[in-house]
């Protein structure tokens, strides 16, 4: 860095080896696929699985009767199943990031707020950072710091 400044040339790229970062989408995809596969049973389609989960956390709550209405439970169950299968493919192939990333983060925010999932949802939300393009993140951080991004020759 100092040698580059002294010689008047651009500094070298600020990036280490990122090969391991490519494994995170594979892990996320596997997690979404097997979570959805595990839910692909008749009891889940009927809403019984989600009703049991909500009963564990909300039994005795005044809104319990509302949140466990059969139509609501079945709709929520099917939506989670469809979204998880979609995310299993979309995260792996990085399809439509402007739709996929907010959808996945929203799913995990719902899990975190409604269910007792401990650190699972926060970890998955943080994994979405690994899907972002490092060059775009660098430019964004430079702009936040009100610095002009340094362009490196390709």
mmCIF file of C-alpha atoms in Angstrom:
data_model
loop_
_atom_site.group_PDB
_atom_site.id
_atom_site.type_symbol
_atom_site.label_atom_id
_atom_site.label_comp_id
_atom_site.label_asym_id
_atom_site.label_seq_id
_atom_site.Cartn_x
_atom_site.Cartn_y
_atom_site.Cartn_z
ATOM 1 C CA UNK A 1 0.000 0.000 0.000
ATOM 2 C CA UNK A 2 2.704 2.497 0.981
ATOM 3 C CA UNK A 3 4.885 1.428 -1.959
ATOM 4 C CA UNK A 4 1.969 2.026 -4.323
ATOM 5 C CA UNK A 5 1.408 5.517 -2.877
ATOM 6 C CA UNK A 6 5.133 6.300 -3.164
ATOM 7 C CA UNK A 7 5.258 5.085 -6.782
ATOM 8 C CA UNK A 8 2.027 6.931 -7.648
ATOM 9 C CA UNK A 9 0.143 3.835 -8.752
ATOM 10 C CA UNK A 10 -3.221 2.555 -7.522
ATOM 11 C CA UNK A 11 -3.035 0.321 -4.441
ATOM 12 C CA UNK A 12 -3.620 -3.421 -4.886
ATOM 13 C CA UNK A 13 -7.159 -4.762 -4.424
ATOM 14 C CA UNK A 14 -8.258 -5.086 -0.792
ATOM 15 C CA UNK A 15 -9.516 -8.618 -1.009
ATOM 16 C CA UNK A 16 -8.397 -11.924 0.351
ATOM 17 C CA UNK A 17 -9.266 -15.374 -0.877
ATOM 18 C CA UNK A 18 -13.062 -15.700 -1.112
ATOM 19 C CA UNK A 19 -13.343 -19.316 -2.263
ATOM 20 C CA UNK A 20 -14.870 -20.429 1.041
ATOM 21 C CA UNK A 21 -17.555 -17.777 0.762
ATOM 22 C CA UNK A 22 -19.001 -19.651 -2.211
ATOM 23 C CA UNK A 23 -19.890 -22.518 0.155
ATOM 24 C CA UNK A 24 -22.367 -20.385 2.121
ATOM 25 C CA UNK A 25 -25.026 -20.347 -0.640
ATOM 26 C CA UNK A 26 -24.632 -24.114 -0.936
ATOM 27 C CA UNK A 27 -25.201 -24.505 2.806
ATOM 28 C CA UNK A 28 -28.185 -22.149 2.729
ATOM 29 C CA UNK A 29 -29.687 -23.990 -0.217
ATOM 30 C CA UNK A 30 -29.276 -27.345 1.499
ATOM 31 C CA UNK A 31 -30.831 -26.001 4.681
ATOM 32 C CA UNK A 32 -33.852 -24.569 2.844
ATOM 33 C CA UNK A 33 -34.306 -27.710 0.751
ATOM 34 C CA UNK A 34 -34.153 -30.174 3.636
ATOM 35 C CA UNK A 35 -36.317 -27.954 5.859
ATOM 36 C CA UNK A 36 -38.966 -27.876 3.121
ATOM 37 C CA UNK A 37 -38.538 -31.585 2.367
ATOM 38 C CA UNK A 38 -39.031 -32.388 6.068
ATOM 39 C CA UNK A 39 -42.299 -30.420 5.985
ATOM 40 C CA UNK A 40 -43.622 -32.156 2.871
ATOM 41 C CA UNK A 41 -45.964 -34.451 4.782
ATOM 42 C CA UNK A 42 -49.773 -34.571 4.995
ATOM 43 C CA UNK A 43 -49.822 -33.175 8.547
ATOM 44 C CA UNK A 44 -47.998 -30.060 7.356
ATOM 45 C CA UNK A 45 -50.359 -29.532 4.395
ATOM 46 C CA UNK A 46 -53.332 -29.745 6.755
ATOM 47 C CA UNK A 47 -51.764 -27.157 9.062
ATOM 48 C CA UNK A 48 -51.407 -29.571 11.992
ATOM 49 C CA UNK A 49 -47.611 -29.168 12.221
ATOM 50 C CA UNK A 50 -47.715 -25.361 12.353
ATOM 51 C CA UNK A 51 -50.643 -25.430 14.768
ATOM 52 C CA UNK A 52 -48.595 -27.587 17.177
ATOM 53 C CA UNK A 53 -45.661 -25.176 16.921
ATOM 54 C CA UNK A 54 -47.904 -22.172 17.599
ATOM 55 C CA UNK A 55 -49.640 -23.986 20.460
ATOM 56 C CA UNK A 56 -46.272 -24.537 22.101
ATOM 57 C CA UNK A 57 -45.540 -20.809 22.044
ATOM 58 C CA UNK A 58 -48.967 -19.160 22.220
ATOM 59 C CA UNK A 59 -51.350 -21.477 24.123
ATOM 60 C CA UNK A 60 -53.377 -19.384 26.539
ATOM 61 C CA UNK A 61 -52.688 -16.148 24.651
ATOM 62 C CA UNK A 62 -55.848 -14.142 23.835
ATOM 63 C CA UNK A 63 -55.041 -14.214 20.106
ATOM 64 C CA UNK A 64 -54.392 -17.955 20.027
ATOM 65 C CA UNK A 65 -57.853 -18.697 18.596
ATOM 66 C CA UNK A 66 -57.309 -16.161 15.807
ATOM 67 C CA UNK A 67 -53.806 -17.233 14.779
ATOM 68 C CA UNK A 68 -54.831 -20.885 14.699
ATOM 69 C CA UNK A 69 -57.827 -20.463 12.400
ATOM 70 C CA UNK A 70 -57.654 -23.407 9.977
ATOM 71 C CA UNK A 71 -57.642 -21.265 6.816
ATOM 72 C CA UNK A 72 -54.868 -19.051 8.193
ATOM 73 C CA UNK A 73 -52.763 -21.989 9.377
ATOM 74 C CA UNK A 74 -53.077 -23.889 6.091
ATOM 75 C CA UNK A 75 -52.277 -20.776 4.051
ATOM 76 C CA UNK A 76 -49.247 -19.958 6.207
ATOM 77 C CA UNK A 77 -48.037 -23.560 6.024
ATOM 78 C CA UNK A 78 -48.234 -23.667 2.247
ATOM 79 C CA UNK A 79 -46.592 -20.249 1.903
ATOM 80 C CA UNK A 80 -43.636 -21.293 4.067
ATOM 81 C CA UNK A 81 -43.240 -24.514 2.097
ATOM 82 C CA UNK A 82 -43.314 -22.756 -1.284
ATOM 83 C CA UNK A 83 -40.928 -20.025 -0.121
ATOM 84 C CA UNK A 84 -38.445 -22.541 1.313
ATOM 85 C CA UNK A 85 -38.390 -24.606 -1.899
ATOM 86 C CA UNK A 86 -38.011 -21.400 -3.921
ATOM 87 C CA UNK A 87 -35.161 -20.159 -1.702
ATOM 88 C CA UNK A 88 -33.384 -23.524 -1.999
ATOM 89 C CA UNK A 89 -33.003 -22.898 -5.735
ATOM 90 C CA UNK A 90 -32.843 -19.096 -5.848
ATOM 91 C CA UNK A 91 -30.098 -18.736 -3.235
ATOM 92 C CA UNK A 92 -27.927 -21.372 -4.879
ATOM 93 C CA UNK A 93 -28.180 -19.825 -8.342
ATOM 94 C CA UNK A 94 -28.560 -16.235 -7.041
ATOM 95 C CA UNK A 95 -31.774 -15.743 -8.979
ATOM 96 C CA UNK A 96 -33.542 -12.400 -8.824
ATOM 97 C CA UNK A 97 -31.624 -11.035 -5.823
ATOM 98 C CA UNK A 98 -33.895 -7.982 -5.459
ATOM 99 C CA UNK A 99 -36.794 -10.357 -4.770
ATOM 100 C CA UNK A 100 -35.022 -13.340 -3.244
ATOM 101 C CA UNK A 101 -32.957 -11.601 -0.558
ATOM 102 C CA UNK A 102 -35.807 -9.527 0.952
ATOM 103 C CA UNK A 103 -38.076 -12.587 0.778
ATOM 104 C CA UNK A 104 -35.560 -14.745 2.669
ATOM 105 C CA UNK A 105 -34.798 -12.028 5.205
ATOM 106 C CA UNK A 106 -38.526 -11.405 5.696
ATOM 107 C CA UNK A 107 -39.139 -15.121 6.240
ATOM 108 C CA UNK A 108 -36.480 -15.220 8.927
ATOM 109 C CA UNK A 109 -37.733 -12.031 10.561
ATOM 110 C CA UNK A 110 -41.175 -13.670 10.813
ATOM 111 C CA UNK A 111 -39.596 -16.791 12.294
ATOM 112 C CA UNK A 112 -37.621 -14.710 14.794
ATOM 113 C CA UNK A 113 -40.641 -12.672 15.873
ATOM 114 C CA UNK A 114 -43.238 -15.452 15.969
ATOM 115 C CA UNK A 115 -41.344 -18.600 16.888
ATOM 116 C CA UNK A 116 -38.721 -19.615 19.402
ATOM 117 C CA UNK A 117 -35.812 -20.159 16.992
ATOM 118 C CA UNK A 118 -32.995 -18.661 19.094
ATOM 119 C CA UNK A 119 -30.080 -17.595 16.841
ATOM 120 C CA UNK A 120 -31.130 -19.519 13.722
ATOM 121 C CA UNK A 121 -32.910 -16.602 12.039
ATOM 122 C CA UNK A 122 -30.221 -14.061 12.850
ATOM 123 C CA UNK A 123 -27.552 -16.399 11.459
ATOM 124 C CA UNK A 124 -29.519 -16.939 8.249
ATOM 125 C CA UNK A 125 -30.081 -13.186 7.831
ATOM 126 C CA UNK A 126 -26.356 -12.587 8.239
ATOM 127 C CA UNK A 127 -25.634 -15.284 5.645
ATOM 128 C CA UNK A 128 -27.410 -13.104 3.086
ATOM 129 C CA UNK A 129 -24.493 -10.673 3.407
ATOM 130 C CA UNK A 130 -22.230 -13.369 1.973
ATOM 131 C CA UNK A 131 -24.364 -13.448 -1.169
ATOM 132 C CA UNK A 132 -23.631 -9.816 -2.007
ATOM 133 C CA UNK A 133 -21.001 -8.830 -4.551
ATOM 134 C CA UNK A 134 -17.869 -7.797 -2.575
ATOM 135 C CA UNK A 135 -17.031 -5.001 -5.040
ATOM 136 C CA UNK A 136 -20.485 -3.454 -4.676
ATOM 137 C CA UNK A 137 -20.288 -3.731 -0.885
ATOM 138 C CA UNK A 138 -16.885 -1.987 -0.978
ATOM 139 C CA UNK A 139 -18.259 0.840 -3.119
ATOM 140 C CA UNK A 140 -21.299 1.165 -0.841
ATOM 141 C CA UNK A 141 -19.114 1.413 2.265
ATOM 142 C CA UNK A 142 -16.876 3.980 0.566
ATOM 143 C CA UNK A 143 -19.966 6.033 -0.301
ATOM 144 C CA UNK A 144 -21.204 5.785 3.281
ATOM 145 C CA UNK A 145 -17.855 7.126 4.439
ATOM 146 C CA UNK A 146 -18.115 9.874 1.807
ATOM 147 C CA UNK A 147 -15.015 8.667 -0.019
ATOM 148 C CA UNK A 148 -14.576 8.210 -3.710
ATOM 149 C CA UNK A 149 -14.206 4.514 -4.545
ATOM 150 C CA UNK A 150 -10.795 3.487 -5.798
ATOM 151 C CA UNK A 151 -11.105 1.836 -9.209
ATOM 152 C CA UNK A 152 -8.616 -0.938 -9.823
ATOM 153 C CA UNK A 153 -7.570 -1.905 -13.314
ATOM 154 C CA UNK A 154 -9.145 -5.182 -14.349
#
